[in-house]
Structures are given as C-alpha cells and as structure tokens.
N, C-alpha and C. Protein backbone atom coordinates (compact mmCIF):
# COMPACT_ATOMS: atom_id res chain seq x y z
N GLN A 1 136.06 -138.50 221.09
CA GLN A 1 137.28 -139.16 220.72
C GLN A 1 136.97 -140.51 220.08
N VAL A 2 137.96 -141.05 219.41
CA VAL A 2 137.78 -142.34 218.75
C VAL A 2 137.74 -143.46 219.78
N GLN A 3 136.77 -144.34 219.61
CA GLN A 3 136.68 -145.52 220.47
C GLN A 3 136.42 -146.75 219.61
N LEU A 4 137.15 -147.80 219.90
CA LEU A 4 136.91 -149.11 219.31
C LEU A 4 136.70 -150.06 220.47
N VAL A 5 135.53 -150.69 220.53
CA VAL A 5 135.19 -151.54 221.66
C VAL A 5 134.88 -152.94 221.16
N GLU A 6 135.75 -153.88 221.53
CA GLU A 6 135.56 -155.27 221.14
C GLU A 6 134.66 -156.00 222.13
N SER A 7 133.96 -156.99 221.63
CA SER A 7 133.13 -157.84 222.49
C SER A 7 132.99 -159.20 221.82
N GLY A 8 132.50 -160.17 222.59
CA GLY A 8 132.21 -161.48 222.02
C GLY A 8 133.21 -162.56 222.35
N GLY A 9 134.28 -162.21 223.05
CA GLY A 9 135.24 -163.21 223.42
C GLY A 9 134.70 -164.13 224.51
N GLY A 10 135.48 -165.18 224.80
CA GLY A 10 135.05 -166.10 225.85
C GLY A 10 135.88 -167.36 225.85
N LEU A 11 135.42 -168.30 226.67
CA LEU A 11 136.08 -169.61 226.79
C LEU A 11 135.23 -170.63 226.05
N VAL A 12 135.84 -171.29 225.07
CA VAL A 12 135.12 -172.29 224.29
C VAL A 12 136.00 -173.52 224.14
N GLN A 13 135.40 -174.58 223.62
CA GLN A 13 136.14 -175.80 223.36
C GLN A 13 136.60 -175.84 221.91
N ALA A 14 137.63 -176.61 221.66
CA ALA A 14 138.11 -176.78 220.29
C ALA A 14 136.96 -177.25 219.39
N GLY A 15 136.88 -176.63 218.21
CA GLY A 15 135.82 -176.95 217.28
C GLY A 15 134.61 -176.03 217.37
N ASP A 16 134.52 -175.27 218.44
CA ASP A 16 133.40 -174.34 218.61
C ASP A 16 133.59 -173.09 217.77
N SER A 17 132.58 -172.23 217.82
CA SER A 17 132.60 -170.96 217.08
C SER A 17 132.38 -169.79 218.02
N LEU A 18 132.89 -168.65 217.62
CA LEU A 18 132.64 -167.37 218.30
C LEU A 18 132.54 -166.29 217.24
N ARG A 19 131.77 -165.25 217.55
CA ARG A 19 131.76 -164.08 216.69
C ARG A 19 132.17 -162.87 217.52
N LEU A 20 133.25 -162.28 217.12
CA LEU A 20 133.71 -161.05 217.75
C LEU A 20 133.11 -159.84 217.05
N SER A 21 132.82 -158.82 217.82
CA SER A 21 132.33 -157.56 217.28
C SER A 21 133.24 -156.43 217.74
N CYS A 22 133.32 -155.41 216.93
CA CYS A 22 134.08 -154.21 217.29
C CYS A 22 133.25 -153.01 216.89
N ALA A 23 132.73 -152.32 217.88
CA ALA A 23 131.90 -151.14 217.64
C ALA A 23 132.77 -149.90 217.64
N ALA A 24 132.69 -149.13 216.58
CA ALA A 24 133.52 -147.94 216.43
C ALA A 24 132.69 -146.67 216.59
N SER A 25 133.32 -145.66 217.17
CA SER A 25 132.68 -144.36 217.28
C SER A 25 133.75 -143.29 217.22
N GLY A 26 133.32 -142.07 216.89
CA GLY A 26 134.26 -140.94 216.85
C GLY A 26 135.09 -140.85 215.60
N LEU A 27 134.77 -141.66 214.60
CA LEU A 27 135.49 -141.58 213.32
C LEU A 27 134.50 -141.86 212.19
N THR A 28 134.92 -141.53 210.98
CA THR A 28 134.09 -141.82 209.81
C THR A 28 134.36 -143.26 209.42
N PHE A 29 133.54 -144.14 209.93
CA PHE A 29 133.81 -145.58 209.84
C PHE A 29 133.96 -146.05 208.40
N SER A 30 133.10 -145.57 207.53
CA SER A 30 133.11 -146.05 206.15
C SER A 30 134.34 -145.60 205.36
N SER A 31 135.14 -144.72 205.92
CA SER A 31 136.36 -144.28 205.25
C SER A 31 137.58 -144.99 205.81
N ARG A 32 137.34 -145.98 206.63
CA ARG A 32 138.44 -146.67 207.32
C ARG A 32 138.52 -148.14 206.94
N ALA A 33 139.71 -148.59 206.56
CA ALA A 33 139.97 -150.02 206.51
C ALA A 33 140.06 -150.51 207.95
N MET A 34 139.62 -151.73 208.18
CA MET A 34 139.61 -152.27 209.55
C MET A 34 140.36 -153.59 209.59
N GLY A 35 140.97 -153.83 210.73
CA GLY A 35 141.72 -155.07 210.87
C GLY A 35 141.48 -155.71 212.22
N TRP A 36 141.75 -157.01 212.27
CA TRP A 36 141.77 -157.76 213.52
C TRP A 36 143.18 -158.32 213.70
N PHE A 37 143.69 -158.18 214.91
CA PHE A 37 144.97 -158.73 215.31
C PHE A 37 144.77 -159.56 216.57
N ARG A 38 145.76 -160.35 216.91
CA ARG A 38 145.70 -161.11 218.15
C ARG A 38 147.09 -161.20 218.77
N GLN A 39 147.08 -161.37 220.08
CA GLN A 39 148.34 -161.48 220.80
C GLN A 39 148.21 -162.54 221.88
N ALA A 40 149.01 -163.58 221.74
CA ALA A 40 149.06 -164.64 222.74
C ALA A 40 150.13 -164.30 223.77
N PRO A 41 150.04 -164.87 224.97
CA PRO A 41 151.02 -164.58 226.01
C PRO A 41 152.44 -164.88 225.53
N GLY A 42 153.32 -163.91 225.72
CA GLY A 42 154.72 -164.09 225.36
C GLY A 42 155.02 -163.96 223.89
N LYS A 43 154.01 -163.60 223.11
CA LYS A 43 154.21 -163.49 221.65
C LYS A 43 153.90 -162.08 221.18
N GLU A 44 154.38 -161.76 219.99
CA GLU A 44 154.09 -160.47 219.42
C GLU A 44 152.66 -160.45 218.87
N ARG A 45 152.14 -159.25 218.74
CA ARG A 45 150.81 -159.09 218.15
C ARG A 45 150.89 -159.48 216.68
N GLU A 46 149.95 -160.28 216.24
CA GLU A 46 149.98 -160.75 214.87
C GLU A 46 148.69 -160.43 214.13
N PHE A 47 148.84 -160.21 212.85
CA PHE A 47 147.71 -159.93 211.98
C PHE A 47 146.82 -161.16 211.85
N VAL A 48 145.51 -160.93 211.83
CA VAL A 48 144.54 -162.01 211.63
C VAL A 48 143.76 -161.79 210.33
N ALA A 49 143.14 -160.61 210.20
CA ALA A 49 142.29 -160.36 209.04
C ALA A 49 142.11 -158.86 208.86
N ALA A 50 141.79 -158.46 207.64
CA ALA A 50 141.52 -157.06 207.35
C ALA A 50 140.43 -156.96 206.30
N ILE A 51 139.76 -155.83 206.30
CA ILE A 51 138.67 -155.60 205.34
C ILE A 51 138.74 -154.16 204.86
N SER A 52 138.48 -153.96 203.58
CA SER A 52 138.53 -152.63 203.00
C SER A 52 137.32 -151.81 203.41
N ARG A 53 137.33 -150.55 203.03
CA ARG A 53 136.33 -149.60 203.54
C ARG A 53 134.90 -150.01 203.20
N MET A 54 134.68 -150.48 201.99
CA MET A 54 133.33 -150.88 201.59
C MET A 54 133.12 -152.39 201.72
N GLY A 55 134.13 -153.09 202.18
CA GLY A 55 134.01 -154.52 202.41
C GLY A 55 134.27 -155.39 201.19
N GLY A 56 134.70 -154.77 200.11
CA GLY A 56 134.89 -155.53 198.88
C GLY A 56 136.15 -156.37 198.84
N ARG A 57 137.08 -156.03 199.70
CA ARG A 57 138.34 -156.78 199.75
C ARG A 57 138.62 -157.22 201.17
N THR A 58 139.11 -158.45 201.29
CA THR A 58 139.49 -158.99 202.59
C THR A 58 140.85 -159.67 202.46
N GLU A 59 141.48 -159.83 203.60
CA GLU A 59 142.78 -160.49 203.65
C GLU A 59 142.88 -161.25 204.96
N TYR A 60 143.53 -162.41 204.91
CA TYR A 60 143.63 -163.25 206.11
C TYR A 60 145.04 -163.81 206.25
N VAL A 61 145.42 -164.05 207.48
CA VAL A 61 146.64 -164.82 207.72
C VAL A 61 146.34 -166.27 207.33
N ASP A 62 147.33 -166.96 206.84
CA ASP A 62 147.11 -168.32 206.33
C ASP A 62 146.49 -169.25 207.36
N SER A 63 146.86 -169.09 208.61
CA SER A 63 146.42 -170.02 209.65
C SER A 63 144.92 -169.96 209.93
N VAL A 64 144.24 -168.92 209.47
CA VAL A 64 142.80 -168.81 209.73
C VAL A 64 141.96 -168.88 208.46
N LYS A 65 142.60 -168.95 207.31
CA LYS A 65 141.85 -169.01 206.06
C LYS A 65 140.94 -170.22 206.04
N GLY A 66 139.69 -170.00 205.63
CA GLY A 66 138.71 -171.07 205.60
C GLY A 66 138.00 -171.29 206.93
N ARG A 67 138.48 -170.67 208.00
CA ARG A 67 137.84 -170.81 209.32
C ARG A 67 137.27 -169.49 209.83
N PHE A 68 137.95 -168.40 209.55
CA PHE A 68 137.53 -167.07 210.03
C PHE A 68 137.00 -166.25 208.87
N THR A 69 136.03 -165.40 209.17
CA THR A 69 135.49 -164.48 208.18
C THR A 69 135.34 -163.10 208.79
N ILE A 70 135.94 -162.12 208.14
CA ILE A 70 135.78 -160.74 208.57
C ILE A 70 134.69 -160.09 207.74
N SER A 71 133.88 -159.26 208.39
CA SER A 71 132.82 -158.55 207.69
C SER A 71 132.59 -157.22 208.41
N ARG A 72 131.81 -156.37 207.79
CA ARG A 72 131.54 -155.08 208.41
C ARG A 72 130.14 -154.62 208.03
N ASP A 73 129.58 -153.79 208.90
CA ASP A 73 128.30 -153.15 208.66
C ASP A 73 128.52 -151.66 208.86
N ASN A 74 128.66 -150.93 207.78
CA ASN A 74 128.98 -149.51 207.90
C ASN A 74 127.84 -148.71 208.52
N ALA A 75 126.62 -149.18 208.34
CA ALA A 75 125.48 -148.49 208.96
C ALA A 75 125.53 -148.60 210.48
N LYS A 76 126.07 -149.70 210.97
CA LYS A 76 126.18 -149.92 212.41
C LYS A 76 127.58 -149.58 212.93
N THR A 77 128.44 -149.14 212.07
CA THR A 77 129.85 -148.82 212.40
C THR A 77 130.48 -149.94 213.22
N THR A 78 130.31 -151.14 212.73
CA THR A 78 130.79 -152.32 213.44
C THR A 78 131.50 -153.26 212.47
N VAL A 79 132.59 -153.82 212.93
CA VAL A 79 133.30 -154.86 212.18
C VAL A 79 133.23 -156.15 212.98
N TYR A 80 133.13 -157.26 212.28
CA TYR A 80 132.94 -158.57 212.91
C TYR A 80 134.07 -159.52 212.52
N LEU A 81 134.27 -160.50 213.37
CA LEU A 81 135.16 -161.60 213.03
C LEU A 81 134.45 -162.89 213.45
N GLN A 82 133.95 -163.61 212.46
CA GLN A 82 133.33 -164.90 212.70
C GLN A 82 134.43 -165.95 212.73
N MET A 83 134.52 -166.67 213.83
CA MET A 83 135.58 -167.66 214.01
C MET A 83 134.96 -169.03 214.18
N ASN A 84 135.21 -169.90 213.25
CA ASN A 84 134.69 -171.26 213.29
C ASN A 84 135.83 -172.25 213.46
N SER A 85 135.49 -173.46 213.85
CA SER A 85 136.48 -174.53 214.01
C SER A 85 137.68 -174.05 214.81
N LEU A 86 137.40 -173.45 215.94
CA LEU A 86 138.48 -172.87 216.76
C LEU A 86 139.42 -173.94 217.27
N LYS A 87 140.68 -173.55 217.38
CA LYS A 87 141.74 -174.44 217.83
C LYS A 87 142.41 -173.82 219.07
N PRO A 88 143.04 -174.64 219.89
CA PRO A 88 143.74 -174.08 221.06
C PRO A 88 144.75 -173.01 220.68
N GLU A 89 145.38 -173.14 219.53
CA GLU A 89 146.37 -172.14 219.12
C GLU A 89 145.74 -170.81 218.72
N ASP A 90 144.42 -170.73 218.67
CA ASP A 90 143.75 -169.45 218.43
C ASP A 90 143.60 -168.65 219.73
N THR A 91 143.96 -169.24 220.85
CA THR A 91 143.86 -168.56 222.13
C THR A 91 144.74 -167.31 222.14
N ALA A 92 144.12 -166.17 222.44
CA ALA A 92 144.83 -164.89 222.43
C ALA A 92 143.87 -163.79 222.82
N VAL A 93 144.41 -162.62 223.05
CA VAL A 93 143.59 -161.41 223.12
C VAL A 93 143.46 -160.89 221.69
N TYR A 94 142.22 -160.63 221.29
CA TYR A 94 141.94 -160.18 219.94
C TYR A 94 141.63 -158.68 219.97
N TYR A 95 142.29 -157.96 219.07
CA TYR A 95 142.16 -156.51 218.99
C TYR A 95 141.63 -156.10 217.62
N CYS A 96 140.75 -155.13 217.60
CA CYS A 96 140.42 -154.54 216.31
C CYS A 96 141.17 -153.22 216.16
N ALA A 97 141.35 -152.81 214.92
CA ALA A 97 142.14 -151.62 214.63
C ALA A 97 141.56 -150.92 213.40
N ALA A 98 141.70 -149.60 213.39
CA ALA A 98 141.21 -148.79 212.27
C ALA A 98 142.37 -148.13 211.57
N GLY A 99 142.42 -148.32 210.26
CA GLY A 99 143.45 -147.68 209.45
C GLY A 99 142.79 -146.77 208.44
N THR A 100 143.59 -146.38 207.45
CA THR A 100 143.06 -145.50 206.42
C THR A 100 142.90 -146.25 205.11
N LEU A 101 144.01 -146.65 204.54
CA LEU A 101 143.96 -147.34 203.26
C LEU A 101 144.12 -148.83 203.45
N PHE A 102 143.61 -149.60 202.50
CA PHE A 102 143.74 -151.06 202.53
C PHE A 102 145.06 -151.44 201.88
N THR A 103 146.14 -151.00 202.54
CA THR A 103 147.49 -151.33 202.08
C THR A 103 148.32 -151.72 203.29
N ASN A 104 149.30 -152.58 203.06
CA ASN A 104 150.15 -153.04 204.17
C ASN A 104 149.30 -153.44 205.37
N THR A 105 148.23 -154.14 205.12
CA THR A 105 147.25 -154.43 206.15
C THR A 105 147.79 -155.31 207.26
N ARG A 106 148.88 -156.02 207.00
CA ARG A 106 149.42 -156.93 208.01
C ARG A 106 150.32 -156.23 209.02
N LEU A 107 150.61 -154.97 208.80
CA LEU A 107 151.51 -154.23 209.69
C LEU A 107 150.73 -153.46 210.74
N THR A 108 151.14 -153.55 211.99
CA THR A 108 150.47 -152.79 213.04
C THR A 108 150.61 -151.29 212.81
N SER A 109 151.70 -150.89 212.20
CA SER A 109 151.94 -149.46 211.97
C SER A 109 150.96 -148.85 210.97
N THR A 110 150.23 -149.69 210.24
CA THR A 110 149.25 -149.20 209.27
C THR A 110 148.04 -148.59 209.96
N TYR A 111 147.79 -148.98 211.19
CA TYR A 111 146.56 -148.64 211.88
C TYR A 111 146.75 -147.50 212.87
N ASP A 112 145.77 -146.60 212.88
CA ASP A 112 145.84 -145.41 213.71
C ASP A 112 145.21 -145.59 215.08
N TYR A 113 144.19 -146.43 215.14
CA TYR A 113 143.44 -146.58 216.39
C TYR A 113 143.26 -148.06 216.71
N TRP A 114 143.25 -148.33 218.02
CA TRP A 114 143.16 -149.70 218.50
C TRP A 114 142.14 -149.79 219.63
N GLY A 115 141.49 -150.95 219.69
CA GLY A 115 140.65 -151.24 220.84
C GLY A 115 141.49 -151.83 221.96
N HIS A 116 140.81 -152.13 223.07
CA HIS A 116 141.50 -152.68 224.24
C HIS A 116 141.57 -154.19 224.23
N GLY A 117 140.86 -154.83 223.33
CA GLY A 117 140.96 -156.26 223.18
C GLY A 117 139.90 -157.05 223.91
N THR A 118 139.69 -158.28 223.43
CA THR A 118 138.77 -159.23 224.07
C THR A 118 139.46 -160.59 224.08
N GLN A 119 139.36 -161.27 225.20
CA GLN A 119 140.07 -162.54 225.38
C GLN A 119 139.30 -163.68 224.74
N VAL A 120 140.01 -164.48 223.97
CA VAL A 120 139.47 -165.73 223.41
C VAL A 120 140.34 -166.86 223.92
N THR A 121 139.71 -167.82 224.58
CA THR A 121 140.43 -168.98 225.10
C THR A 121 139.77 -170.24 224.56
N VAL A 122 140.57 -171.07 223.91
CA VAL A 122 140.06 -172.30 223.32
C VAL A 122 140.71 -173.48 224.04
N SER A 123 139.90 -174.28 224.68
CA SER A 123 140.41 -175.44 225.41
C SER A 123 140.39 -176.67 224.50
N SER A 124 141.32 -177.56 224.76
CA SER A 124 141.43 -178.77 223.91
C SER A 124 140.58 -179.89 224.46
C-alpha cells in the first residue's frame, strides 16, 4: 500500500533551520506531483509548497517564499522541505502529500495520499 512517512520535525528557536523529509513507497514516485501542507492548532490545513514530477516547477505560499525550499530525489523516492529563518508562526504539524498533476496544487483535494505528519515547533 501507499505510504508517506515524514521525518525531521522538532523544537527549534526562531531563526533556526530544519529539513523535513518525506519517504514514499507503494507508488510510482516520479509520476507524482508532491506537496507540503501544514496545520496549526485550531486552524485549517494550509498549503506550503509543491513540486512537479521531475522537479522542474515549484510553488510556494507567500509567507514562506525566500525561506523554504522544496526539492525531491526521485531515485530515493523522497521529497524534502528545507526551512530556514524559521518563525514562531511556522509552528504546525507538517504533512506531505502525493498528487497526480501539478495543477491546483494549493488545494488539499488535489492530493490522493497523505502522510501522518511531523511536528515543527518554533520558539521565540
């Protein structure tokens, strides 16, 4: 079955960096657009970043542009989210998701499979 397993979360201070990883199995990874979403307590899940199947196209929510970078390694069936200059408002559970086409990437309904999430907490 399809599995998406996130890792790399933790507790850091404002200004620090983290790299999240999402290891995928049970699907043809290179045929999947991938996305990262996050959900803070009491808030809806929100789009963070997405990457096309071969990695040639990326998209970000405005609040993370210039600080976060999404990338992928199709040989390792893994997608990454490098997060720099973290802020307290980045605190959330971060989820990776697998979709099909690199369209409507900001919508949760675009994605077929989801991981269970990894907690990121940024202290001020």
